[in-house]
Amino acid sequence: MKLTDKAGFSTTCIHAGQEPDAATGAIITPIYQTSTYVQEGLGRHKGHEYARTSNPTRSALEANIAAIEGGTAGFAFASGMAAISAITSLLRSGDHVIVTDNTYGGTYRLFEQVLRRYGLTFTYVDTSDEALVERAITPATRMIFVETPTNPILRLTDIGRVAALAHARDVTLVVDNTFASPYVQRPIEHGADLVMHSTTKYLNGHSDSVGGIVVARHEPQVEWLKFVQNAAGAILGPFDAWLVLRGTKTLAVRMAQHNENGAALAGYLARHPKVERTYYPGLPDHPQRELAMRQMRGFGGMLSFDLGSLARAKAVLEGVRLMALAESLGGVETLICHPASMTHASVPPDRRAALGITDGLVRISAGIEDIADLIADLDQALARL
Ligand SMILES: *Cc1c(COP(=O)(O)O)cnc(C)c1O
């Protein structure tokens, strides 16, 4: 399919990177479940030699998501963590990285428990405050790693402003765009150099695959990531690549519904007398609602609310019938979880407290079910308090 530069977001999601199969005309890119490719003669092949280096299903996904994010090239990995690990291979021993303070727990673990051993250093700051970012920059700073919105408090970082700070000092800005999805937020448009996703979440969207992607813009980084994907080898398999491609076709319609359900649940919870506090970028009391309106399309499907105590949170978490008590996010089904004991259990209690992750906090990944059913479910669970 020839896409013009002006193709809209949904058209890009459905068609970018994909051609009808040359041999059969199959409209859907096949799952090329193969490890190697037969060569016609010495040095004569059809562009693929070995499946760690390249696989047509994976290549289709990489081109698809690169177009969706507005980058030059994409690289698909076995998980979101493998994607982040590949990004950090751009660094050298002695380099310093500034990281959003309440970044995904797995990212913190990789940086602190693995990469520090290789002479990299990390400073965690509230990147929603650009003055703190600027103050944390040292002569050794080579990368700023931002997550926006953050999990589970949904604090935002102004990508454009941090990009300006970074680029004035030749520092690379990376945005983990997993929580927003490219429908809601396209960091490259705001100046990010690299965008990554855990495709496990919204991009796949059906809770049936684990994967990651890095989208790059600039030539030296594109070349290095391509090299490292092959050299380190943490590639996404063809079946998982196919599942994510299936997912991105419906990204726009799914995200519109995630946005709508997220906003409706947040509004319901914000008005509920038994809820102490609700966190959602679209609520009038969110301190960065204006930034959300500039930087995001809709406010996303993630929200959190505080019930004041562990006992009350437990009653609701165990009282819901339709919502599933589970970690992860971004699937079509609504998930509910307890950050303090689940996703953020490895974060020390004093750090959790500083980030607002109390024992009474509950997080919801709003699915795309009928909103009346979701509200009825919360209603009966909150009635138990
Ligand atoms: C899940 C997640 C990751 C890690 O991705 P995996 O696919 O689980 O390895 C990284 N960042 C964010 C924001 C996530 O939600």
mmCIF file of N, CA and C and ligand atoms in Angstrom, residues 79-81 84 104 107 147 176 178-179 198 200-201 210-211 329, ligand 1:
data_model
loop_
_atom_site.group_PDB
_atom_site.id
_atom_site.type_symbol
_atom_site.label_atom_id
_atom_site.label_comp_id
_atom_site.label_asym_id
_atom_site.label_seq_id
_atom_site.Cartn_x
_atom_site.Cartn_y
_atom_site.Cartn_z
ATOM 1 N N SER A 79 10.664 -7.883 24.770
ATOM 2 C CA SER A 79 9.848 -7.292 25.842
ATOM 3 C C SER A 79 10.139 -5.798 25.883
ATOM 4 N N GLY A 80 9.323 -5.087 26.628
ATOM 5 C CA GLY A 80 9.600 -3.668 26.825
ATOM 6 C C GLY A 80 10.948 -3.470 27.499
ATOM 7 N N MET A 81 11.272 -4.346 28.463
ATOM 8 C CA MET A 81 12.553 -4.220 29.152
ATOM 9 C C MET A 81 13.727 -4.453 28.200
ATOM 10 N N ILE A 84 14.261 -1.244 26.374
ATOM 11 C CA ILE A 84 14.961 -0.241 27.186
ATOM 12 C C ILE A 84 16.442 -0.607 27.303
ATOM 13 N N TYR A 104 8.571 3.308 35.749
ATOM 14 C CA TYR A 104 8.180 1.900 35.847
ATOM 15 C C TYR A 104 9.205 1.123 36.706
ATOM 16 N N THR A 107 12.101 -0.657 35.073
ATOM 17 C CA THR A 107 13.129 0.242 34.534
ATOM 18 C C THR A 107 14.102 0.619 35.654
ATOM 19 N N GLU A 147 9.133 9.272 31.527
ATOM 20 C CA GLU A 147 7.887 8.526 31.394
ATOM 21 C C GLU A 147 6.765 9.525 31.661
ATOM 22 N N ASP A 176 9.375 6.968 27.297
ATOM 23 C CA ASP A 176 8.628 5.714 27.414
ATOM 24 C C ASP A 176 7.150 6.094 27.248
ATOM 25 N N THR A 178 4.561 4.116 26.758
ATOM 26 C CA THR A 178 3.683 2.968 26.973
ATOM 27 C C THR A 178 2.327 3.355 27.544
ATOM 28 N N PHE A 179 2.334 4.259 28.547
ATOM 29 C CA PHE A 179 1.095 4.580 29.263
ATOM 30 C C PHE A 179 0.111 5.380 28.419
ATOM 31 N N SER A 198 6.384 -0.679 25.748
ATOM 32 C CA SER A 198 6.102 -2.080 25.990
ATOM 33 C C SER A 198 4.887 -2.357 25.103
ATOM 34 N N THR A 200 3.406 -4.916 24.904
ATOM 35 C CA THR A 200 2.537 -5.753 25.747
ATOM 36 C C THR A 200 1.237 -5.028 26.113
ATOM 37 N N LYS A 201 1.295 -3.708 26.161
ATOM 38 C CA LYS A 201 0.176 -2.913 26.681
ATOM 39 C C LYS A 201 -0.729 -2.467 25.524
ATOM 40 N N VAL A 210 3.884 -10.492 24.916
ATOM 41 C CA VAL A 210 4.855 -9.609 25.574
ATOM 42 C C VAL A 210 5.847 -9.148 24.515
ATOM 43 N N GLY A 211 6.101 -7.840 24.453
ATOM 44 C CA GLY A 211 7.061 -7.341 23.468
ATOM 45 C C GLY A 211 7.410 -5.892 23.720
ATOM 46 N N LEU A 329 -1.669 -3.612 31.882
ATOM 47 C CA LEU A 329 -2.586 -2.554 31.461
ATOM 48 C C LEU A 329 -2.722 -2.584 29.946
HETATM 49 C C1 LIG B 1 5.156 -2.785 31.198
HETATM 50 C C2 LIG B 1 6.006 -1.593 31.090
HETATM 51 C C3 LIG B 1 7.368 -1.693 30.755
HETATM 52 C C4 LIG B 1 8.066 -3.023 30.577
HETATM 53 O O1 LIG B 1 7.544 -3.749 29.514
HETATM 54 P P1 LIG B 1 7.543 -5.374 29.469
HETATM 55 O O2 LIG B 1 6.898 -5.638 28.143
HETATM 56 O O3 LIG B 1 6.748 -5.847 30.626
HETATM 57 O O4 LIG B 1 8.962 -5.805 29.525
HETATM 58 C C5 LIG B 1 8.093 -0.520 30.635
HETATM 59 N N1 LIG B 1 7.526 0.683 30.833
HETATM 60 C C6 LIG B 1 6.227 0.814 31.163
HETATM 61 C C7 LIG B 1 5.655 2.172 31.380
HETATM 62 C C8 LIG B 1 5.425 -0.315 31.309
HETATM 63 O O5 LIG B 1 4.142 -0.173 31.656
#
